[in-house]
DNA sequence: GTGAAAGCGCTAACAA
DNA sequence: TTGTTAGCGCTTTCAC
């Protein structure tokens, strides 16, 4: 009766002439085993091609080394690309740390929370990665309350809920508003760099093309433009707002360029910037005498590179790495080992042709 | 001693006053259990909030209901978006069929195969979804040889390996070259529709801007352009080839437009088409008298919608649905229940402004 | 340092 | 129809 099936701990143990848990020890606490025994066991493992069955281990240890991620609804915009890259980096980074990514779908936050519970009790998932945090996000609260490891790509955008925190601590519940692990890109720093870059080139009236007020990400980027102006001791110029999209960008740019003094546009996204590019081209055609208008985008999507758009690049790889790091520490029960629980990563300005027009007062 | 921990089959059994096995039966073969017992058990399940532990079940049944998917290297091009959408549709579709998607990373096909083996013996993954099939693909062969369920998004692009097939059958190995489950978009039909659309509008010299010869997908799309010309009984015009990319598209378009008779461009991808759009605009500026040039792209990416590019839309949702269907059948051991083992899905031409220029001979 | 026993939660086979 | 027995492959006490 040949042992044709895949080898188990017992198979290895028999071969090495030891007991089953000695093999287990060699695998999990090698330092506890005498060197020569260890050597013998390792050889048997190698000869048999033994691979540990993680399902069995999971049943025993209740740890799956699985991370759940909701596959967010396909973004219409060009900016959806960012998520794609994040997913890729995350998969790679997780794999490097012995974790796996499991995808799931959910229609909305409420459904997502239901799925957390489901995946947790059902497949024993160890933790979750959240994207697209927004103000009034109920997911982080739920996960915190249930002591489930998680980290978010994106800050908590809520204002500090002083009222609730006070109330909660009165009831003895630890107030932890937004005190979860998160990693985010410093959008403010990004647009500030872009705006400075344009100010340095001599531009004085730089319009900001943003999203409607109220989105955390959008407001953050707007703040960077403001900051650059304040730091330069200048008065800020025009702001135009629009939903994300190329056509919307064209319209917003046209409104901004109605002011004849405007010589540059800082855009909240590459989609908007692409639309602005269109508007600027049209302007160059209709008013050949007007000074060339510089443009910067945000996200550094492939299209930006393609059309020569100066843009703010998000170091997605870093984001993924830190998220995995934080999650791994939480899962291993040593969250204190990761000093930076909440990480803001500085983006990088990638200068291309659309901002290369020098201006002097 | 309260039962604070999550309920198990035993907990439910005790509550319902039956044996563990009966509860299991209620869950897995309800028709075998007497209605009133079933009712009682179900009530207990409900009251206790019991959820079956899939890990334990998996250990016993050796089935994980997990599908593996390699997260492909982030595509630089705009066309990468297609994959993003596929991933989303796949996740949703799989979830609807009780399957989950697990991601993994691999540097190349060889590493991917190693990971198949790894995931298989380690986490007991049930099957794999492959993307980006290409000629000389070793992955499908390996999976077939190991009897591992899988389905590919993309046809096998190899020529029928007559020699090897003959040799294999001589040795008694069933020759199954490319006889695995696959779903693909009919690229040929797509470009054919695009070309016809332009021919119907009166265009006669329609250039094809393609990728370098040798890629299955690219050649397939090229074939559609040829077919439309042949069906129309006309002689085909210019072909220009370039690597995928916006700048490359501009260059190729310029080469094609050097022929003054060319009035339309059928492009192999949206990236190329976007570049072509740029070239056509420039041309309109430099040679205002030349007839407007129509353009079509391929993939119907968000950018296409944004700039008004006529493009061929891939029904990704359908692809995902069929793939899950096939995989589910294989996993359940009833592959014969899915009649169409190999599915070619017809894409849809989305007409926008870039092809709206009417031409008469 | 090593081994024996127990059990994670479930289902497949058989017996009652 | 229902219950009993056994075991999936692993790790965690606890003796030795």
XYZ file of C-alpha atoms (C1' of nucleotides) in Angstrom:
754
model
C 0.000 0.000 0.000
C 1.931 2.990 -1.258
C 1.402 6.430 0.201
C 0.521 8.080 -3.088
C -1.461 10.895 -1.525
C 0.114 14.092 -0.330
C 2.374 13.651 2.674
C 1.192 14.718 6.115
C 2.933 15.268 9.375
C 2.563 11.568 10.145
C 4.194 10.535 6.902
C 7.125 12.759 7.662
C 7.301 11.550 11.251
C 7.407 7.913 10.178
C 10.092 8.608 7.681
C 12.227 10.502 10.150
C 11.531 8.003 12.894
C 10.119 10.578 15.268
C 6.693 11.469 16.533
C 4.240 13.709 14.805
C 4.671 16.717 17.039
C 8.400 16.662 16.855
C 7.881 17.416 13.204
C 5.415 20.104 14.144
C 7.996 21.527 16.517
C 10.672 21.566 13.857
C 8.309 23.655 11.778
C 7.015 26.008 14.430
C 9.676 26.204 17.128
C 12.858 24.796 15.601
C 15.044 26.044 18.454
C 13.303 23.647 20.815
C 14.462 20.579 18.887
C 17.912 19.004 19.094
C 19.972 19.878 15.988
C 20.478 16.355 14.714
C 16.806 15.430 15.066
C 15.893 18.662 13.384
C 18.251 17.894 10.554
C 16.770 14.459 10.074
C 13.231 15.778 10.072
C 14.048 18.524 7.646
C 15.565 15.996 5.300
C 12.433 13.863 5.458
C 10.288 16.924 4.781
C 12.387 17.742 1.802
C 12.441 14.211 0.397
C 8.718 13.810 0.723
C 7.958 17.284 -0.532
C 5.812 17.914 2.492
C 3.776 21.115 2.594
C 1.810 22.040 5.636
C -1.914 21.992 5.206
C -2.985 25.447 6.241
C -6.620 24.503 6.521
C -5.917 21.985 9.225
C -3.678 24.428 10.972
C -6.300 27.108 10.707
C -8.908 24.872 12.254
C -6.593 24.319 15.171
C -5.121 27.771 15.630
C -8.043 29.874 14.453
C -5.787 31.972 12.338
C -6.176 32.138 8.604
C -3.620 34.710 7.510
C -6.315 35.962 5.217
C -7.135 39.599 4.623
C -10.480 40.628 3.232
C -10.910 43.478 0.801
C -14.109 44.756 -0.679
C -13.792 45.125 -4.386
C -15.084 48.651 -4.740
C -17.556 49.450 -7.480
C -15.686 50.020 -10.712
C -14.837 53.697 -10.819
C -16.026 55.409 -13.948
C -13.321 57.952 -13.892
C -9.750 57.698 -14.932
C -8.785 57.894 -11.298
C -10.084 54.388 -10.790
C -6.656 53.343 -11.898
C -5.258 54.226 -8.510
C -7.241 51.462 -6.918
C -6.064 48.995 -9.455
C -2.481 49.762 -8.642
C -3.195 49.611 -4.951
C -4.715 46.182 -5.293
C -1.672 44.992 -7.092
C 0.772 46.380 -4.603
C -1.292 45.062 -1.732
C -1.363 41.542 -3.112
C 2.367 41.526 -3.561
C 3.100 43.067 -0.211
C 0.725 40.765 1.631
C 2.163 37.714 -0.012
C 5.588 38.826 1.103
C 4.314 38.842 4.676
C 2.636 35.483 4.477
C -0.838 36.926 4.073
C -3.378 36.466 1.320
C -6.001 38.782 -0.042
C -9.546 37.582 -0.403
C -11.994 39.662 -2.378
C -15.628 40.219 -1.711
C -18.375 42.357 -3.139
C -20.878 44.537 -1.332
C -23.374 47.051 -2.577
C -22.913 49.575 0.211
C -21.298 50.064 3.589
C -24.077 48.279 5.388
C -23.710 45.241 3.174
C -19.983 45.447 3.658
C -20.406 45.242 7.403
C -22.673 42.239 7.045
C -20.002 40.643 4.943
C -17.373 41.323 7.582
C -19.403 39.377 10.044
C -20.086 36.662 7.555
C -16.492 36.203 6.471
C -15.294 36.386 9.992
C -17.474 33.652 11.478
C -17.479 31.619 8.337
C -13.980 31.589 6.878
C -12.171 32.960 9.882
C -10.638 35.847 8.034
C -8.021 37.567 10.161
C -8.514 41.170 9.176
C -9.723 43.671 6.652
C -8.325 46.366 4.436
C -10.689 49.246 3.808
C -10.558 51.744 1.014
C -12.482 54.882 0.265
C -13.022 56.074 3.798
C -15.485 58.904 4.005
C -17.060 61.075 6.612
C -19.701 59.300 8.619
C -18.057 55.983 7.919
C -19.826 53.341 9.987
C -17.467 50.525 9.029
C -14.465 51.542 11.087
C -16.595 51.988 14.153
C -18.108 48.544 13.731
C -14.758 46.869 13.264
C -13.292 48.662 16.261
C -16.234 47.692 18.398
C -15.818 44.063 17.401
C -12.081 44.077 17.922
C -11.388 42.944 14.408
C -7.989 43.870 12.984
C -8.182 46.325 10.128
C -6.400 49.206 8.471
C -7.686 51.773 6.064
C -6.266 53.385 2.980
C -7.561 56.847 3.743
C -7.871 58.890 6.897
C -10.975 59.058 9.021
C -12.581 62.189 7.651
C -14.929 62.823 10.506
C -14.569 65.813 12.711
C -13.568 64.687 16.199
C -16.887 63.573 17.678
C -16.332 65.289 20.978
C -19.897 64.831 22.095
C -20.021 61.144 21.511
C -16.576 60.562 22.928
C -17.552 62.270 26.151
C -20.770 60.331 26.337
C -19.015 57.068 25.628
C -16.351 57.530 28.255
C -19.071 58.382 30.699
C -20.404 54.895 30.109
C -16.962 53.430 30.516
C -16.478 52.678 26.856
C -13.036 53.736 25.681
C -13.465 56.664 23.341
C -11.489 55.919 20.238
C -12.731 58.201 17.519
C -10.651 57.582 14.457
C -7.965 55.901 16.467
C -7.559 53.002 14.138
C -4.631 52.191 11.901
C -4.634 54.094 8.684
C -2.344 55.131 5.879
C -3.055 57.976 3.556
C -1.515 60.192 0.976
C -1.006 63.779 2.033
C -3.095 65.423 -0.646
C -2.561 68.841 0.871
C 1.189 68.480 0.484
C 0.643 67.368 -3.096
C -1.331 70.345 -4.316
C 0.870 72.630 -2.248
C 3.905 71.344 -4.115
C 2.124 71.738 -7.423
C 1.053 75.286 -6.601
C 4.507 76.227 -5.382
C 6.015 74.835 -8.524
C 3.805 77.164 -10.523
C 4.424 80.155 -8.251
C 8.151 79.555 -8.619
C 7.725 79.624 -12.371
C 6.309 83.103 -12.047
C 2.596 82.415 -12.160
C 0.514 84.673 -9.934
C -3.115 83.928 -10.700
C -3.403 80.180 -10.369
C -6.917 78.820 -10.338
C -7.865 75.717 -8.390
C -10.223 73.327 -10.143
C -11.715 71.187 -7.392
C -14.552 68.887 -6.555
C -17.654 70.131 -4.771
C -16.979 70.980 -1.159
C -17.532 68.325 1.484
C -15.413 65.451 0.276
C -12.505 64.924 2.631
C -10.042 64.172 -0.113
C -11.112 67.120 -2.230
C -11.061 69.595 0.626
C -7.646 68.357 1.636
C -6.238 69.028 -1.791
C -7.876 72.411 -1.871
C -6.170 73.232 1.422
C -2.771 72.645 -0.173
C -3.414 75.255 -2.804
C -4.521 77.700 -0.136
C -1.448 76.972 1.954
C 0.960 77.621 -0.887
C -0.646 80.984 -1.481
C -0.557 81.909 2.156
C 3.048 80.911 2.504
C 3.911 83.043 -0.490
C 2.092 85.946 1.102
C -0.094 86.359 -1.919
C -3.824 86.621 -2.330
C -5.367 83.526 -3.774
C -7.195 83.568 -7.016
C -10.124 81.771 -8.547
C -11.661 78.496 -7.416
C -13.978 76.529 -9.651
C -15.681 73.309 -8.608
C -17.096 70.422 -10.595
C -17.829 66.726 -10.303
C -14.995 64.504 -11.374
C -14.857 63.943 -15.111
C -13.184 65.111 -18.276
C -16.113 67.061 -19.675
C -16.706 68.617 -16.264
C -13.048 69.611 -16.211
C -13.352 71.407 -19.521
C -16.347 73.349 -18.301
C -14.691 74.315 -15.025
C -11.534 75.377 -16.814
C -13.507 77.568 -19.166
C -15.151 79.275 -16.243
C -11.783 79.831 -14.586
C -10.186 81.106 -17.774
C -12.912 83.672 -18.208
C -10.683 85.632 -15.846
C -8.050 86.875 -18.277
C -5.389 87.047 -15.572
C -5.387 83.326 -14.903
C -2.244 81.690 -16.273
C -2.287 78.338 -14.541
C -4.676 75.666 -13.303
C -4.111 73.327 -10.375
C -6.521 70.441 -10.781
C -7.847 68.118 -8.116
C -7.593 65.070 -10.374
C -6.199 63.918 -13.681
C -9.678 63.618 -15.105
C -10.362 67.267 -14.431
C -6.909 68.156 -15.672
C -7.452 66.283 -18.899
C -10.602 68.251 -19.489
C -8.773 71.455 -18.627
C -6.105 70.593 -21.160
C -8.811 70.479 -23.755
C -10.111 73.891 -22.745
C -6.629 75.374 -22.795
C -6.001 74.060 -26.275
C -9.216 75.544 -27.492
C -8.235 78.841 -25.916
C -4.842 78.794 -27.605
C -6.691 78.444 -30.872
C -9.259 81.166 -30.277
C -6.972 83.635 -28.513
C -3.502 83.059 -29.890
C -2.161 86.118 -28.113
C -3.030 84.979 -24.632
C -0.154 83.636 -22.593
C 0.077 79.844 -22.497
C -1.734 78.300 -19.529
C 0.021 75.782 -17.311
C -1.808 72.769 -15.832
C -1.190 70.240 -13.102
C -3.237 67.147 -12.301
C -3.429 64.710 -9.422
C -2.861 60.922 -9.296
C -0.307 60.543 -12.046
C -2.441 58.057 -13.945
C -1.092 56.470 -17.123
C -2.984 58.987 -19.212
C -1.096 61.790 -17.519
C 2.178 60.302 -18.615
C 0.782 59.800 -22.077
C -0.313 63.368 -22.682
C 2.567 64.991 -20.824
C 0.495 66.213 -17.916
C 2.363 67.372 -14.830
C 0.767 65.504 -11.962
C 1.084 64.544 -8.315
C 2.150 60.917 -7.998
C 0.879 58.813 -5.119
C 3.422 56.318 -3.829
C 0.928 53.489 -3.741
C 3.543 50.838 -3.070
C 4.436 52.518 0.168
C 0.824 52.736 1.182
C 0.340 49.029 0.602
C 3.512 48.165 2.473
C 2.558 50.131 5.540
C -0.961 48.780 5.582
C 0.265 45.219 5.469
C 2.786 46.004 8.164
C 0.115 47.375 10.448
C -2.265 44.538 9.814
C 0.397 41.941 10.325
C 1.291 43.472 13.679
C -2.320 43.523 14.781
C -2.862 39.927 13.757
C 0.261 38.864 15.580
C -1.016 40.641 18.632
C 1.814 43.123 18.850
C 0.303 46.353 17.548
C 2.751 48.319 19.665
C 5.560 47.113 17.418
C 4.400 49.439 14.680
C 5.201 52.877 15.984
C 3.316 54.799 13.340
C -0.203 53.746 13.665
C -1.400 56.504 11.420
C 0.779 57.344 8.482
C 0.609 60.254 6.100
C 2.742 59.710 3.027
C 4.092 62.614 1.069
C 3.335 62.444 -2.645
C 5.762 63.458 -5.358
C 5.293 66.058 -8.053
C 6.075 64.719 -11.502
C 6.838 67.647 -13.753
C 6.005 67.194 -17.407
C 5.303 69.487 -20.311
C 1.953 70.995 -19.307
C 3.592 73.081 -16.589
C 6.719 74.015 -18.445
C 5.516 77.394 -19.632
C 7.600 79.982 -17.825
C 5.839 83.130 -16.721
C 7.177 86.422 -15.451
C 5.213 89.160 -13.837
C -21.033 28.020 32.538
C -22.469 30.012 29.705
C -21.790 29.133 26.093
C -20.349 32.506 25.153
C -18.300 31.251 22.216
C -19.712 30.887 18.740
C -22.206 28.066 18.413
C -21.209 24.837 16.699
C -23.130 21.902 15.372
C -23.103 20.343 18.837
C -24.546 23.442 20.415
C -27.358 23.417 17.916
C -27.887 19.678 18.318
C -28.172 19.978 22.061
C -30.625 22.807 21.773
C -32.774 20.967 19.262
C -32.481 17.729 21.162
C -31.040 15.816 18.210
C -27.650 14.484 17.268
C -24.927 16.432 15.608
C -25.327 14.515 12.411
C -28.965 15.394 12.049
C -28.107 19.043 12.137
C -25.518 18.476 9.476
C -28.131 16.714 7.407
C -30.605 19.542 7.776
C -27.935 21.793 6.344
C -26.660 19.589 3.556
C -29.494 17.243 2.614
C -32.655 18.705 4.102
C -34.939 16.409 2.133
C -33.560 13.439 4.073
C -34.810 14.790 7.378
C -38.363 14.564 8.666
C -40.106 17.959 8.343
C -40.826 18.519 12.011
C -37.287 17.648 13.105
C -35.977 19.877 10.373
C -38.182 22.665 11.579
C -36.959 22.277 15.118
C -33.333 22.228 14.063
C -33.749 25.255 11.855
C -35.276 27.138 14.727
C -32.356 26.260 16.962
C -29.939 27.371 14.261
C -31.750 30.633 13.988
C -31.987 31.268 17.699
C -28.332 30.532 18.245
C -27.238 32.423 15.187
C -25.264 29.419 14.077
C -23.005 29.824 11.016
C -21.203 26.860 9.599
C -17.465 26.935 9.973
C -16.223 26.519 6.437
C -12.702 25.761 7.533
C -13.799 22.660 9.395
C -15.961 21.648 6.510
C -13.126 22.222 4.101
C -10.805 20.034 6.119
C -13.328 17.267 5.928
C -14.568 17.620 2.367
C -11.404 18.917 0.755
C -13.319 21.583 -1.000
C -12.677 25.233 -0.378
C -14.928 27.019 -2.854
C -11.968 29.259 -3.424
C -10.802 30.461 -6.796
C -7.285 31.719 -7.319
C -6.443 34.610 -9.585
C -3.067 36.034 -10.306
C -3.089 39.762 -9.965
C -1.471 40.633 -13.257
C 1.289 43.228 -13.330
C -0.257 46.663 -13.376
C -0.747 47.569 -16.986
C 0.787 50.883 -17.888
C -1.678 51.491 -20.643
C -5.169 52.749 -20.399
C -6.381 49.310 -21.401
C -5.429 48.030 -17.984
C -8.850 49.232 -16.995
C -10.422 46.219 -18.638
C -8.833 43.959 -16.104
C -10.042 46.090 -13.284
C -13.581 45.766 -14.476
C -13.164 42.062 -14.978
C -11.935 41.620 -11.457
C -14.919 43.418 -10.156
C -17.415 41.450 -12.194
C -15.688 38.217 -11.307
C -15.831 38.909 -7.598
C -19.503 39.657 -7.758
C -20.338 36.744 -9.984
C -18.306 34.296 -7.918
C -19.889 35.453 -4.722
C -23.284 34.856 -6.261
C -22.266 31.258 -6.897
C -20.859 30.666 -3.448
C -17.268 31.031 -4.538
C -14.582 33.415 -3.371
C -11.674 34.976 -5.173
C -8.234 34.790 -3.674
C -5.487 36.916 -5.142
C -1.867 36.048 -5.565
C 1.142 37.622 -7.194
C 3.694 36.063 -9.505
C 6.482 37.558 -11.549
C 6.052 35.338 -14.600
C 4.245 32.262 -15.836
C 6.731 29.918 -14.254
C 6.254 31.553 -10.880
C 2.534 31.431 -11.441
C 2.671 27.677 -11.931
C 4.693 27.290 -8.773
C 2.055 29.269 -6.994
C -0.695 27.032 -8.367
C 1.000 24.080 -6.802
C 1.623 25.956 -3.616
C -1.928 27.227 -3.217
C -3.331 23.903 -4.156
C -1.502 21.781 -1.603
C -1.442 24.484 0.979
C -4.829 26.169 1.052
C -6.722 23.624 -1.018
C -7.879 26.117 -3.575
C -10.485 24.584 -5.860
C -9.619 26.183 -9.145
C -8.021 29.034 -11.010
C -9.037 31.828 -13.303
C -6.390 32.767 -15.822
C -6.107 35.995 -17.718
C -3.863 37.150 -20.508
C -3.461 33.874 -22.342
C -0.782 33.991 -24.984
C 0.804 31.703 -27.477
C 3.134 29.173 -25.957
C 1.226 29.378 -22.682
C 2.611 26.708 -20.378
C 0.107 27.341 -17.632
C -2.929 25.767 -19.236
C -1.007 22.651 -20.125
C 0.232 22.294 -16.579
C -3.209 22.717 -15.083
C -4.734 20.245 -17.512
C -2.036 17.732 -16.765
C -2.698 18.070 -13.064
C -6.446 17.867 -13.438
C -6.984 21.148 -11.695
C -10.179 23.010 -12.566
C -9.573 26.242 -14.385
C -10.991 28.562 -17.003
C -9.307 31.288 -18.953
C -10.365 34.738 -20.028
C -8.820 34.523 -23.462
C -8.566 31.783 -26.051
C -5.606 29.481 -26.390
C -3.659 31.278 -29.073
C -1.462 28.394 -30.098
C -1.749 26.804 -33.475
C -3.077 23.272 -33.045
C 0.027 21.358 -32.027
C -0.557 18.454 -34.392
C 2.855 16.933 -33.812
C 2.669 16.887 -30.097
C -0.913 15.710 -30.084
C -0.025 12.733 -32.247
C 2.941 11.926 -30.086
C 0.914 12.198 -26.936
C -1.836 9.902 -28.087
C 0.791 7.410 -29.140
C 1.784 7.269 -25.514
C -1.787 6.887 -24.458
C -2.078 10.397 -23.058
C -5.304 12.045 -24.158
C -4.366 14.822 -26.553
C -6.195 17.907 -25.459
C -4.512 20.880 -27.027
C -6.441 23.934 -26.046
C -9.423 21.893 -25.000
C -9.929 23.650 -21.759
C -12.733 25.917 -20.725
C -12.341 29.432 -21.956
C -14.328 32.574 -22.579
C -13.200 35.330 -24.845
C -14.340 38.427 -26.602
C -14.600 38.141 -30.361
C -12.136 40.865 -31.276
C -12.475 40.102 -34.940
C -16.202 40.755 -34.796
C -15.485 43.982 -32.950
C -13.153 45.574 -35.467
C -15.282 44.207 -38.267
C -18.269 46.059 -36.875
C -16.197 49.206 -36.479
C -14.865 48.993 -40.010
C -18.313 48.319 -41.431
C -19.679 51.265 -39.551
C -17.099 53.461 -41.251
C -17.611 51.872 -44.670
C -21.340 52.459 -44.306
C -20.617 56.108 -43.588
C -18.888 56.342 -46.949
C -15.256 55.954 -45.960
C -13.178 54.011 -48.430
C -9.578 54.269 -47.285
C -9.684 53.201 -43.668
C -6.305 52.563 -42.092
C -5.830 49.972 -39.380
C -3.569 50.995 -36.505
C -2.508 47.749 -34.877
C 0.013 46.214 -32.553
C 3.063 44.427 -33.891
C 2.195 41.137 -35.517
C 2.306 37.980 -33.429
C 0.011 38.808 -30.530
C -3.113 36.680 -30.716
C -5.412 39.457 -29.620
C -3.899 41.988 -31.988
C -3.956 39.677 -34.970
C -7.535 38.775 -34.237
C -8.597 42.398 -34.291
C -6.649 42.970 -37.466
C -8.510 40.068 -39.048
C -11.822 41.828 -38.417
C -10.722 44.853 -40.379
C -9.611 42.606 -43.236
C -12.882 40.712 -43.157
C -14.995 43.835 -43.410
C -13.038 44.925 -46.446
C -13.331 41.542 -48.083
C -17.039 41.355 -47.454
C -17.445 44.787 -48.975
C -15.520 43.622 -52.022
C -13.038 46.436 -51.621
C -9.290 46.504 -51.531
C -7.929 47.182 -48.099
C -5.872 50.184 -47.363
C -3.018 51.076 -45.075
C -1.883 49.205 -41.974
C 0.401 50.775 -39.423
C 1.711 48.992 -36.367
C 2.998 50.229 -33.044
C 3.353 49.148 -29.452
C 0.417 50.062 -27.297
C 0.511 53.608 -26.009
C -0.782 57.080 -26.642
C 2.428 58.543 -28.053
C 2.899 55.458 -30.210
C -0.646 55.926 -31.456
C 0.087 59.480 -32.526
C 3.133 58.374 -34.442
C 1.353 55.521 -36.168
C -1.544 57.769 -37.089
C 0.807 60.307 -38.603
C 2.373 57.613 -40.721
C -1.046 56.434 -41.853
C -2.265 59.955 -42.586
C 0.730 60.586 -44.797
C -1.488 58.866 -47.334
C -3.787 61.761 -48.258
C -6.621 59.412 -49.185
C -7.037 58.042 -45.691
C -10.220 59.364 -44.063
C -10.620 57.019 -41.134
C -8.607 55.063 -38.570
C -9.632 51.818 -36.926
C -7.472 51.415 -33.854
C -6.599 48.234 -32.011
C -6.955 49.895 -28.603
C -8.202 53.030 -26.924
C -4.657 54.044 -26.080
C -3.675 54.009 -29.732
C -6.933 55.724 -30.626
C -6.308 58.469 -28.102
C -2.955 59.120 -29.686
C -4.531 59.068 -33.099
C -7.050 61.628 -31.957
C -4.172 63.899 -31.130
C -2.634 63.439 -34.565
C -5.940 64.095 -36.284
C -6.409 67.317 -34.346
C -2.984 68.474 -35.289
C -3.734 67.651 -38.896
C -6.969 69.625 -38.805
C -4.924 72.570 -37.668
C -2.156 72.254 -40.236
C -4.324 71.235 -43.169
C -7.710 72.819 -42.609
C -8.900 71.786 -46.038
C -8.433 68.078 -45.546
C -11.577 66.089 -44.859
C -12.170 65.289 -41.193
C -10.772 61.942 -40.152
C -12.934 59.445 -38.262
C -11.529 57.261 -35.480
C -12.611 54.162 -33.603
C -10.938 52.570 -30.598
C -11.212 49.294 -28.768
C -12.144 48.481 -25.147
C -14.480 51.345 -24.423
C -12.464 52.518 -21.466
C -13.699 55.458 -19.389
C -11.419 57.785 -21.284
C -13.160 56.848 -24.499
C -16.456 57.954 -23.065
C -14.829 61.099 -21.785
C -13.376 62.293 -25.068
C -16.226 61.052 -27.243
C -14.283 58.255 -28.848
C -16.278 55.640 -30.729
C -15.094 52.310 -29.370
C -15.777 48.607 -29.188
C -17.198 47.678 -25.791
C -16.363 44.345 -24.236
C -19.211 42.835 -22.246
C -16.995 41.989 -19.315
C -19.871 41.057 -17.048
C -20.860 38.274 -19.400
C -17.317 37.000 -19.542
C -17.132 36.823 -15.777
C -20.503 35.112 -15.535
C -19.590 32.396 -17.977
C -16.229 31.790 -16.410
C -17.742 31.339 -12.991
C -20.384 29.069 -14.464
C -17.783 26.851 -16.060
C -15.613 26.744 -13.006
C -18.502 25.982 -10.737
C -19.508 23.073 -12.953
C -15.997 21.681 -12.974
C -15.690 21.953 -9.230
C -19.014 20.251 -8.762
C -17.815 17.490 -11.018
C -20.421 18.054 -13.684
C -18.557 19.781 -16.484
C -21.015 18.275 -18.973
C -23.732 20.517 -17.548
C -22.168 23.517 -19.208
C -22.766 22.981 -22.891
C -20.524 25.732 -24.123
C -17.137 24.907 -22.904
C -15.558 27.522 -25.076
C -17.418 30.746 -25.484
C -16.826 33.630 -27.835
C -18.754 36.703 -26.864
C -19.674 39.327 -29.387
C -18.680 42.854 -28.429
C -20.761 45.941 -29.071
C -19.828 49.032 -31.032
C -20.467 52.222 -29.108
C -20.762 55.052 -31.562
C -19.700 58.464 -30.328
C -18.551 61.669 -31.924
C -15.171 60.666 -33.350
C -16.803 58.564 -36.064
C -19.688 60.844 -36.840
C -18.084 62.557 -39.816
C -20.067 61.496 -42.858
C -18.100 60.871 -46.022
C -19.212 60.456 -49.610
C -17.113 59.210 -52.441
C 14.085 17.268 24.072
C 10.534 14.091 22.870
C 6.079 11.585 22.839
C 1.136 10.523 24.078
C -3.403 12.219 24.317
C -6.935 15.411 23.204
C -9.579 18.102 20.270
C -10.500 22.266 16.685
C -15.820 21.619 13.783
C -17.262 19.200 10.419
C -19.129 15.166 7.263
C -18.957 10.192 5.309
C -19.985 5.719 6.305
C -22.414 2.639 8.654
C -25.532 0.819 12.302
C -29.755 1.111 14.800
C -35.103 8.690 9.589
C -31.758 9.203 13.231
C -27.544 8.279 15.984
C -22.735 6.294 16.419
C -18.168 5.926 15.093
C -14.227 7.587 12.826
C -11.170 10.763 11.084
C -9.694 15.085 7.884
C -4.197 17.319 9.514
C -2.773 20.052 12.626
C -1.215 22.154 17.350
C -1.499 22.458 22.430
C -1.224 20.821 26.948
C 1.101 17.779 29.750
C 3.727 13.706 31.035
C 8.122 11.420 30.389
